[in-house]
Amino acid sequence: MTTRRVVVQRGAASIAAAACGLWLPTLARAQSARVRVGFMLPYTGTFAALGVAIENGVRMALDEAGGKLGGREIEFFKVDDESNPAKGVENASRLVQRDKVDVLIGTVHSGVQMGIHKVARETGVLNLIPNAGAHAVTRALCAPNVFRTSFTNAQPTLALGKPMVERGHKRAVWITWNYAAGEEALEGFEQSYTAAGGTIVKKLGLPFPNVEFQALLTEIASIKPDAVACFFAGGGAAKFLRDYAAAGLNRTIPLYGSGFLTEGVLEAAGDAAEGVITTLHYADSLDTPRNKQFRLQYAKTFKMQPDVYAVQGYDTGLLLAQAAKAVGGDLGNKKAVQTAMENAVIDSPRGPWRMSKAHNPIQDIYLRQVRGRDNKVIGVAAKAVEDPAPNCRMA
Ligand code: PHB
């Protein structure tokens, strides 16, 4: 049981409001109560650092908005979802039924997201997704109360095939964890790589979050493809980069991936990551005043460097603060909150973006290369990429 209450700080105003709460009309009383914000994120396991970065980002944006939402104090609740899909529904229900959160922010893992999504659709709770790219939640099962501030799993890899073929790599091996995020990243890669004239000669996989890569690396060495493309993230990505280099493959077979491969792991991977080329909706070195200011402030506040997960958390906070302001703190006004979020323009460190009709960011995808412990932008791989969301019928 890992739920705990954090921040219970009452200003003089809210104490006064609570004191005369009995006399206030219902709406005013509801509005004077604190906004209950629930984090359902991984704080343990291979994605632990991703959960922390997301929470940091959200808090930073809310602090910048004055530490309140539409004039109301905030109370935070937390659940460690352990990236365990089997507990997804139970953990989400805990936040919604027991803690009565107004908004559920979560999560990272696509399998766990499907549990949250079931609860979000059944209860109508506002759900902001700060990472998990599971296609269904903004495609066939899209919902008016569910908004994603990150990506669909195919969005980064839809931009990966072309640059690989342009670099002369026509025969590739694909490798990933066997679960929704890996399978859907492959969907984007297969589409873009074959359209550009490449052939995937072998698809390799292992169960999430397994990191015993040795047998698969031996198989890659024997296939001798022009290049390898992959989806891995978090602690597992750092281990994959190190094992790939330790096997000597980085000298003979160039490694590519959706950019999560090199996010938040560059210190842990060290020289093993040098030169790796990836596609993603963010890059450390984006040369804009907005990104520079964000990176400085994040580093100062949390004593660590931000990554794409911190940016997605930050944008989640920006979206929430913008919508709360638009509805004067009345998050119970679901229709108005939905309209505000659908119309929001997010001034993100990644560049400004807005929501697609299916509630997923329309965004540029950058081509990046690891150079000296940094994800350097080397181009824009694709402009204003919108997930096709063919089967989304918003209720
Ligand atoms: C996912 O499971 O959807 C997922 C996890 C980690 C990432 C990206 C996607 O970095």
Short mmCIF file of C-alpha atoms and ligand atoms in Angstrom, two decimals:
data_model
loop_
_atom_site.label_atom_id
_atom_site.label_comp_id
_atom_site.label_asym_id
_atom_site.label_seq_id
_atom_site.Cartn_x
_atom_site.Cartn_y
_atom_site.Cartn_z
CA MET A 1 0.00 0.00 0.00
CA THR A 2 1.85 3.00 -1.23
CA THR A 3 -0.65 5.83 -1.24
CA ARG A 4 0.25 8.77 0.87
CA ARG A 5 -0.89 12.28 1.34
CA VAL A 6 1.54 15.03 0.69
CA VAL A 7 1.26 18.84 1.03
CA VAL A 8 -1.51 19.78 3.35
CA GLN A 9 -0.83 23.44 3.70
CA ARG A 10 -3.70 25.76 4.35
CA GLY A 11 -3.52 29.45 3.78
CA ALA A 12 -5.42 31.80 6.10
CA ALA A 13 -8.02 32.28 3.38
CA SER A 14 -8.83 28.60 3.05
CA ILE A 15 -9.02 28.12 6.82
CA ALA A 16 -11.48 31.01 6.97
CA ALA A 17 -13.47 29.53 4.09
CA ALA A 18 -13.56 26.13 5.77
CA ALA A 19 -14.69 27.74 9.03
CA CYS A 20 -17.74 29.30 7.41
CA GLY A 21 -18.22 26.38 5.04
CA LEU A 22 -21.63 25.52 6.50
CA TRP A 23 -23.11 28.78 5.31
CA LEU A 24 -21.68 28.76 1.83
CA PRO A 25 -23.83 27.70 -1.11
CA THR A 26 -22.80 24.29 -2.46
CA LEU A 27 -20.94 25.53 -5.53
CA ALA A 28 -18.93 28.11 -3.63
CA ARG A 29 -18.10 25.53 -0.98
CA ALA A 30 -16.96 23.05 -3.61
CA GLN A 31 -14.79 25.73 -5.14
CA SER A 32 -13.22 26.80 -1.89
CA ALA A 33 -12.16 23.23 -1.09
CA ARG A 34 -8.71 22.16 -2.14
CA VAL A 35 -8.25 20.63 -5.59
CA ARG A 36 -7.30 16.98 -5.17
CA VAL A 37 -4.56 15.99 -7.60
CA GLY A 38 -3.56 12.31 -7.76
CA PHE A 39 -0.26 11.03 -9.14
CA MET A 40 -0.32 7.43 -10.32
CA LEU A 41 3.24 6.86 -11.51
CA PRO A 42 6.06 4.32 -11.23
CA TYR A 43 8.31 5.18 -8.28
CA THR A 44 10.01 1.76 -8.24
CA GLY A 45 11.31 -0.54 -10.99
CA THR A 46 12.85 0.15 -14.39
CA PHE A 47 10.68 3.28 -14.95
CA ALA A 48 11.16 4.79 -11.45
CA ALA A 49 13.22 7.75 -12.66
CA LEU A 50 10.55 8.52 -15.27
CA GLY A 51 7.87 8.82 -12.58
CA VAL A 52 10.02 11.17 -10.51
CA ALA A 53 10.83 13.39 -13.51
CA ILE A 54 7.15 13.64 -14.42
CA GLU A 55 6.10 14.56 -10.89
CA ASN A 56 8.89 17.15 -10.71
CA GLY A 57 7.72 18.67 -13.97
CA VAL A 58 4.09 18.90 -12.88
CA ARG A 59 5.05 20.51 -9.56
CA MET A 60 7.31 23.01 -11.28
CA ALA A 61 4.52 24.18 -13.59
CA LEU A 62 2.03 24.42 -10.72
CA ASP A 63 4.53 26.35 -8.60
CA GLU A 64 5.04 28.77 -11.47
CA ALA A 65 1.25 29.20 -11.59
CA GLY A 66 1.37 30.38 -7.96
CA GLY A 67 0.92 26.97 -6.33
CA LYS A 68 -2.85 27.06 -6.86
CA LEU A 69 -5.34 25.89 -9.47
CA GLY A 70 -7.89 28.50 -10.50
CA GLY A 71 -7.36 30.21 -7.14
CA ARG A 72 -7.76 27.01 -5.09
CA GLU A 73 -5.17 25.34 -2.85
CA ILE A 74 -3.92 21.94 -4.01
CA GLU A 75 -3.73 18.65 -2.13
CA PHE A 76 -1.60 15.88 -3.65
CA PHE A 77 -2.08 12.11 -3.44
CA LYS A 78 0.39 9.50 -4.68
CA VAL A 79 0.32 5.86 -5.73
CA ASP A 80 3.35 3.87 -6.91
CA ASP A 81 1.96 1.84 -9.81
CA GLU A 82 5.22 -0.17 -10.08
CA SER A 83 4.62 -0.37 -13.87
CA ASN A 84 2.48 -3.38 -13.01
CA PRO A 85 -0.53 -3.75 -15.35
CA ALA A 86 -2.12 -6.37 -13.07
CA LYS A 87 -2.68 -3.69 -10.40
CA GLY A 88 -3.70 -0.90 -12.79
CA VAL A 89 -7.44 -0.87 -12.11
CA GLU A 90 -7.03 -1.34 -8.36
CA ASN A 91 -4.50 1.51 -8.03
CA ALA A 92 -6.55 3.90 -10.16
CA SER A 93 -9.73 3.05 -8.20
CA ARG A 94 -7.90 3.79 -4.97
CA LEU A 95 -7.18 7.34 -6.11
CA VAL A 96 -10.66 7.89 -7.54
CA GLN A 97 -12.90 6.14 -4.99
CA ARG A 98 -10.96 6.48 -1.75
CA ASP A 99 -8.96 9.70 -2.25
CA LYS A 100 -11.66 11.29 -4.42
CA VAL A 101 -9.17 13.04 -6.69
CA ASP A 102 -10.45 15.70 -9.08
CA VAL A 103 -7.75 14.82 -11.57
CA LEU A 104 -5.65 11.68 -11.98
CA ILE A 105 -2.22 12.27 -13.51
CA GLY A 106 -0.79 8.99 -14.83
CA THR A 107 1.00 7.05 -16.07
CA VAL A 108 4.17 5.85 -17.82
CA HIS A 109 3.51 2.19 -18.81
CA SER A 110 1.01 1.51 -21.61
CA GLY A 111 -0.32 -1.66 -19.97
CA VAL A 112 -1.02 0.14 -16.68
CA GLN A 113 -2.64 2.97 -18.68
CA MET A 114 -5.30 0.56 -19.91
CA GLY A 115 -6.30 -0.03 -16.26
CA ILE A 116 -6.49 3.72 -15.61
CA HIS A 117 -8.46 4.13 -18.80
CA LYS A 118 -11.08 1.61 -17.72
CA VAL A 119 -11.57 3.54 -14.46
CA ALA A 120 -11.55 6.92 -16.27
CA ARG A 121 -14.25 5.79 -18.68
CA GLU A 122 -16.39 4.27 -15.95
CA THR A 123 -16.16 7.15 -13.48
CA GLY A 124 -15.63 10.14 -15.80
CA VAL A 125 -12.66 11.33 -13.69
CA LEU A 126 -10.37 13.76 -15.50
CA ASN A 127 -7.25 11.83 -16.57
CA LEU A 128 -4.10 13.52 -17.87
CA ILE A 129 -1.58 11.10 -19.38
CA PRO A 130 1.98 12.41 -18.97
CA ASN A 131 3.67 9.58 -20.88
CA ALA A 132 2.10 6.19 -21.78
CA GLY A 133 1.64 6.08 -25.55
CA ALA A 134 -0.96 3.26 -25.74
CA HIS A 135 -2.79 3.77 -29.02
CA ALA A 136 -6.24 2.72 -27.88
CA VAL A 137 -6.74 5.60 -25.42
CA THR A 138 -6.62 8.23 -28.16
CA ARG A 139 -7.88 5.97 -30.97
CA ALA A 140 -10.72 3.43 -30.68
CA LEU A 141 -11.31 4.10 -26.96
CA CYS A 142 -10.78 7.88 -26.99
CA ALA A 143 -12.72 9.70 -24.29
CA PRO A 144 -13.79 13.31 -23.54
CA ASN A 145 -12.25 13.24 -20.04
CA VAL A 146 -8.86 11.81 -21.12
CA PHE A 147 -6.04 14.03 -22.46
CA ARG A 148 -2.48 13.06 -23.32
CA THR A 149 0.44 15.50 -23.13
CA SER A 150 3.10 13.14 -24.46
CA PHE A 151 2.83 11.07 -27.70
CA THR A 152 1.35 7.94 -29.21
CA ASN A 153 3.78 5.05 -29.32
CA ALA A 154 4.00 5.24 -33.12
CA GLN A 155 4.58 9.03 -33.26
CA PRO A 156 8.39 9.06 -32.79
CA THR A 157 9.08 5.96 -34.93
CA LEU A 158 6.90 7.23 -37.79
CA ALA A 159 9.79 9.65 -38.30
CA LEU A 160 12.62 7.11 -37.86
CA GLY A 161 12.56 5.02 -41.06
CA LYS A 162 13.48 7.75 -43.53
CA PRO A 163 16.65 9.05 -41.86
CA MET A 164 17.92 5.48 -41.50
CA VAL A 165 17.45 4.70 -45.19
CA GLU A 166 18.94 8.10 -46.10
CA ARG A 167 22.06 7.00 -44.22
CA GLY A 168 22.27 3.88 -46.37
CA HIS A 169 20.84 1.37 -43.86
CA LYS A 170 18.41 -0.73 -45.87
CA ARG A 171 18.36 -3.97 -43.83
CA ALA A 172 17.50 -3.54 -40.16
CA VAL A 173 16.82 -5.68 -37.12
CA TRP A 174 14.12 -4.43 -34.74
CA ILE A 175 14.35 -5.23 -31.02
CA THR A 176 12.09 -4.31 -28.07
CA TRP A 177 10.18 -5.43 -25.01
CA ASN A 178 7.11 -7.50 -25.94
CA TYR A 179 4.30 -5.26 -24.75
CA ALA A 180 2.06 -2.55 -26.19
CA ALA A 181 4.66 0.24 -26.24
CA GLY A 182 7.20 -1.88 -28.12
CA GLU A 183 4.65 -3.37 -30.49
CA GLU A 184 3.13 0.01 -31.34
CA ALA A 185 6.57 1.62 -31.75
CA LEU A 186 7.27 -1.14 -34.26
CA GLU A 187 4.04 -0.25 -36.09
CA GLY A 188 5.38 3.29 -36.70
CA PHE A 189 8.85 2.05 -37.57
CA GLU A 190 7.65 -0.61 -40.00
CA GLN A 191 5.45 1.90 -41.79
CA SER A 192 8.13 4.58 -42.17
CA TYR A 193 11.03 2.22 -42.87
CA THR A 194 9.34 0.16 -45.56
CA ALA A 195 7.85 3.29 -47.17
CA ALA A 196 11.41 4.64 -47.46
CA GLY A 197 12.61 1.41 -49.10
CA GLY A 198 14.04 -0.46 -46.08
CA THR A 199 13.42 -4.07 -45.03
CA ILE A 200 13.11 -5.34 -41.46
CA VAL A 201 15.01 -8.61 -41.67
CA LYS A 202 14.23 -9.79 -38.13
CA LYS A 203 12.01 -8.72 -35.20
CA LEU A 204 13.39 -9.62 -31.80
CA GLY A 205 11.78 -9.25 -28.38
CA LEU A 206 11.91 -10.14 -24.71
CA PRO A 207 9.37 -9.81 -21.90
CA PHE A 208 9.08 -6.47 -20.03
CA PRO A 209 11.11 -5.54 -17.95
CA ASN A 210 13.67 -8.28 -18.65
CA VAL A 211 17.24 -7.04 -19.34
CA GLU A 212 19.00 -10.29 -20.26
CA PHE A 213 19.99 -9.10 -23.74
CA GLN A 214 22.99 -11.37 -24.36
CA ALA A 215 21.39 -14.10 -26.50
CA LEU A 216 19.61 -11.52 -28.64
CA LEU A 217 22.80 -9.51 -29.16
CA THR A 218 24.57 -12.69 -30.27
CA GLU A 219 21.76 -13.27 -32.78
CA ILE A 220 22.11 -9.69 -34.10
CA ALA A 221 25.86 -10.20 -34.55
CA SER A 222 25.21 -13.32 -36.64
CA ILE A 223 22.55 -11.62 -38.81
CA LYS A 224 24.87 -8.66 -39.58
CA PRO A 225 22.14 -6.12 -40.50
CA ASP A 226 23.02 -2.61 -41.74
CA ALA A 227 21.51 -1.18 -38.54
CA VAL A 228 19.45 -1.97 -35.44
CA ALA A 229 16.35 -0.01 -34.39
CA CYS A 230 14.67 -0.38 -31.01
CA PHE A 231 12.31 0.77 -28.30
CA PHE A 232 13.65 0.66 -24.73
CA ALA A 233 13.35 3.18 -21.91
CA GLY A 234 14.49 3.91 -18.37
CA GLY A 235 16.88 1.60 -16.54
CA GLY A 236 16.44 -1.08 -19.22
CA ALA A 237 17.55 1.35 -21.94
CA ALA A 238 20.77 2.20 -20.07
CA LYS A 239 21.53 -1.53 -19.71
CA PHE A 240 20.77 -2.18 -23.40
CA LEU A 241 23.12 0.62 -24.51
CA ARG A 242 25.90 -0.70 -22.27
CA ASP A 243 25.44 -4.32 -23.36
CA TYR A 244 25.28 -3.34 -27.05
CA ALA A 245 28.63 -1.54 -26.71
CA ALA A 246 30.18 -4.25 -24.52
CA ALA A 247 29.38 -6.77 -27.27
CA GLY A 248 31.31 -4.51 -29.67
CA LEU A 249 28.22 -3.99 -31.86
CA ASN A 250 28.35 -0.19 -31.62
CA ARG A 251 31.52 -0.24 -33.75
CA THR A 252 30.00 -2.28 -36.60
CA ILE A 253 26.19 -1.93 -36.57
CA PRO A 254 24.77 1.58 -35.96
CA LEU A 255 22.03 1.72 -33.31
CA TYR A 256 18.84 3.76 -33.77
CA GLY A 257 15.69 4.07 -31.71
CA SER A 258 12.71 6.08 -30.64
CA GLY A 259 14.36 8.74 -28.50
CA PHE A 260 13.34 7.26 -25.13
CA LEU A 261 16.41 5.06 -25.59
CA THR A 262 18.68 7.97 -24.70
CA GLU A 263 16.46 9.99 -22.31
CA GLY A 264 17.57 10.33 -18.71
CA VAL A 265 20.21 7.61 -19.13
CA LEU A 266 23.20 9.40 -20.64
CA GLU A 267 25.22 9.45 -17.41
CA ALA A 268 24.43 5.79 -16.69
CA ALA A 269 25.23 4.71 -20.26
CA GLY A 270 28.43 6.79 -20.54
CA ASP A 271 30.43 6.34 -23.76
CA ALA A 272 28.17 3.43 -24.83
CA ALA A 273 25.52 5.94 -25.97
CA GLU A 274 27.86 8.17 -27.98
CA GLY A 275 26.69 8.62 -31.59
CA VAL A 276 23.31 6.89 -31.23
CA ILE A 277 20.67 8.53 -33.47
CA THR A 278 17.02 8.71 -32.39
CA THR A 279 13.74 10.53 -33.13
CA LEU A 280 11.65 12.23 -30.45
CA HIS A 281 9.43 15.25 -29.75
CA TYR A 282 12.11 16.84 -27.55
CA ALA A 283 15.88 17.33 -27.40
CA ASP A 284 18.03 18.75 -24.60
CA SER A 285 19.81 21.16 -26.92
CA LEU A 286 16.74 22.82 -28.49
CA ASP A 287 18.02 26.33 -28.95
CA THR A 288 15.02 28.37 -27.81
CA PRO A 289 14.74 30.83 -24.90
CA ARG A 290 11.79 28.77 -23.58
CA ASN A 291 13.81 25.54 -23.43
CA LYS A 292 16.86 27.21 -21.94
CA GLN A 293 14.83 28.93 -19.23
CA PHE A 294 13.02 25.64 -18.42
CA ARG A 295 16.26 23.67 -18.20
CA LEU A 296 17.93 26.22 -15.95
CA GLN A 297 14.99 26.44 -13.57
CA TYR A 298 14.51 22.65 -13.42
CA ALA A 299 18.20 22.03 -12.74
CA LYS A 300 18.20 24.69 -10.03
CA THR A 301 15.05 23.33 -8.35
CA PHE A 302 15.68 19.59 -8.49
CA LYS A 303 19.50 19.42 -8.75
CA MET A 304 19.28 17.19 -11.82
CA GLN A 305 18.99 17.64 -15.57
CA PRO A 306 15.52 17.50 -17.12
CA ASP A 307 14.62 15.01 -19.86
CA VAL A 308 11.59 14.38 -22.06
CA TYR A 309 9.65 12.97 -19.08
CA ALA A 310 10.22 16.16 -17.08
CA VAL A 311 8.97 18.16 -20.08
CA GLN A 312 5.84 16.01 -20.41
CA GLY A 313 5.14 16.43 -16.68
CA TYR A 314 5.70 20.17 -16.96
CA ASP A 315 3.30 20.40 -19.90
CA THR A 316 0.73 18.40 -17.94
CA GLY A 317 0.97 21.03 -15.19
CA LEU A 318 0.70 23.84 -17.75
CA LEU A 319 -2.41 22.26 -19.28
CA LEU A 320 -4.06 21.75 -15.91
CA ALA A 321 -3.26 25.27 -14.73
CA GLN A 322 -4.53 26.80 -17.97
CA ALA A 323 -7.82 24.89 -17.86
CA ALA A 324 -8.35 25.52 -14.14
CA LYS A 325 -7.87 29.23 -14.73
CA ALA A 326 -10.31 29.20 -17.66
CA VAL A 327 -13.04 27.63 -15.49
CA GLY A 328 -12.30 29.76 -12.41
CA GLY A 329 -11.24 26.69 -10.41
CA ASP A 330 -14.51 24.82 -11.00
CA LEU A 331 -13.03 21.53 -12.19
CA GLY A 332 -16.44 19.93 -11.64
CA ASN A 333 -17.66 21.76 -14.74
CA LYS A 334 -16.53 18.93 -16.99
CA LYS A 335 -17.76 20.34 -20.28
CA ALA A 336 -15.96 23.65 -19.71
CA VAL A 337 -12.76 21.89 -18.62
CA GLN A 338 -12.87 19.74 -21.73
CA THR A 339 -13.34 22.76 -24.00
CA ALA A 340 -10.49 24.62 -22.28
CA MET A 341 -8.14 21.67 -22.72
CA GLU A 342 -9.17 21.10 -26.32
CA ASN A 343 -8.41 24.76 -27.11
CA ALA A 344 -5.23 25.07 -25.05
CA VAL A 345 -1.97 26.07 -26.67
CA ILE A 346 0.89 24.74 -24.60
CA ASP A 347 4.02 26.91 -24.58
CA SER A 348 6.26 23.90 -24.06
CA PRO A 349 10.06 23.60 -23.84
CA ARG A 350 9.65 21.21 -26.82
CA GLY A 351 8.02 24.01 -28.85
CA PRO A 352 4.38 25.18 -28.81
CA TRP A 353 1.78 22.46 -29.39
CA ARG A 354 -1.98 21.92 -29.28
CA MET A 355 -4.33 18.98 -28.87
CA SER A 356 -5.56 16.90 -31.79
CA LYS A 357 -9.28 16.10 -31.93
CA ALA A 358 -8.42 12.77 -30.29
CA HIS A 359 -6.66 14.62 -27.36
CA ASN A 360 -3.03 13.89 -28.27
CA PRO A 361 -0.30 16.48 -29.04
CA ILE A 362 0.27 17.59 -32.63
CA GLN A 363 4.03 18.11 -32.58
CA ASP A 364 7.33 18.22 -34.41
CA ILE A 365 9.60 15.18 -34.17
CA TYR A 366 13.31 15.98 -33.92
CA LEU A 367 16.26 13.98 -35.21
CA ARG A 368 18.82 13.79 -32.43
CA GLN A 369 22.28 12.36 -31.89
CA VAL A 370 24.04 11.69 -28.62
CA ARG A 371 27.15 13.85 -28.46
CA GLY A 372 29.10 14.23 -25.23
CA ARG A 373 26.29 13.29 -22.79
CA ASP A 374 23.73 15.42 -24.62
CA ASN A 375 20.88 14.72 -27.03
CA LYS A 376 21.82 17.20 -29.78
CA VAL A 377 19.25 18.23 -32.37
CA ILE A 378 20.56 17.43 -35.85
CA GLY A 379 17.34 18.15 -37.72
CA VAL A 380 13.57 18.11 -37.72
CA ALA A 381 12.60 14.58 -38.79
CA ALA A 382 8.91 15.43 -39.29
CA LYS A 383 6.81 18.59 -38.82
CA ALA A 384 3.48 18.78 -36.96
CA VAL A 385 2.96 15.03 -36.65
CA GLU A 386 -0.63 14.16 -35.73
CA ASP A 387 -1.53 10.63 -34.75
CA PRO A 388 -4.01 9.40 -37.38
CA ALA A 389 -6.52 8.23 -34.69
CA PRO A 390 -8.74 6.62 -37.32
CA ASN A 391 -11.31 5.09 -34.95
CA CYS A 392 -11.73 7.89 -32.42
CA ARG A 393 -15.40 8.87 -31.98
CA MET A 394 -15.56 11.28 -29.07
CA ALA A 395 -18.72 10.65 -27.04
C1 PHB B 1 4.85 3.09 -22.55
O1 PHB B 1 4.74 2.00 -21.93
O2 PHB B 1 3.90 3.57 -23.19
C2 PHB B 1 6.14 3.81 -22.53
C3 PHB B 1 7.02 3.66 -21.47
C4 PHB B 1 8.21 4.36 -21.45
C5 PHB B 1 8.52 5.23 -22.49
C6 PHB B 1 7.64 5.40 -23.55
C7 PHB B 1 6.44 4.68 -23.58
O3 PHB B 1 9.64 5.93 -22.47
#
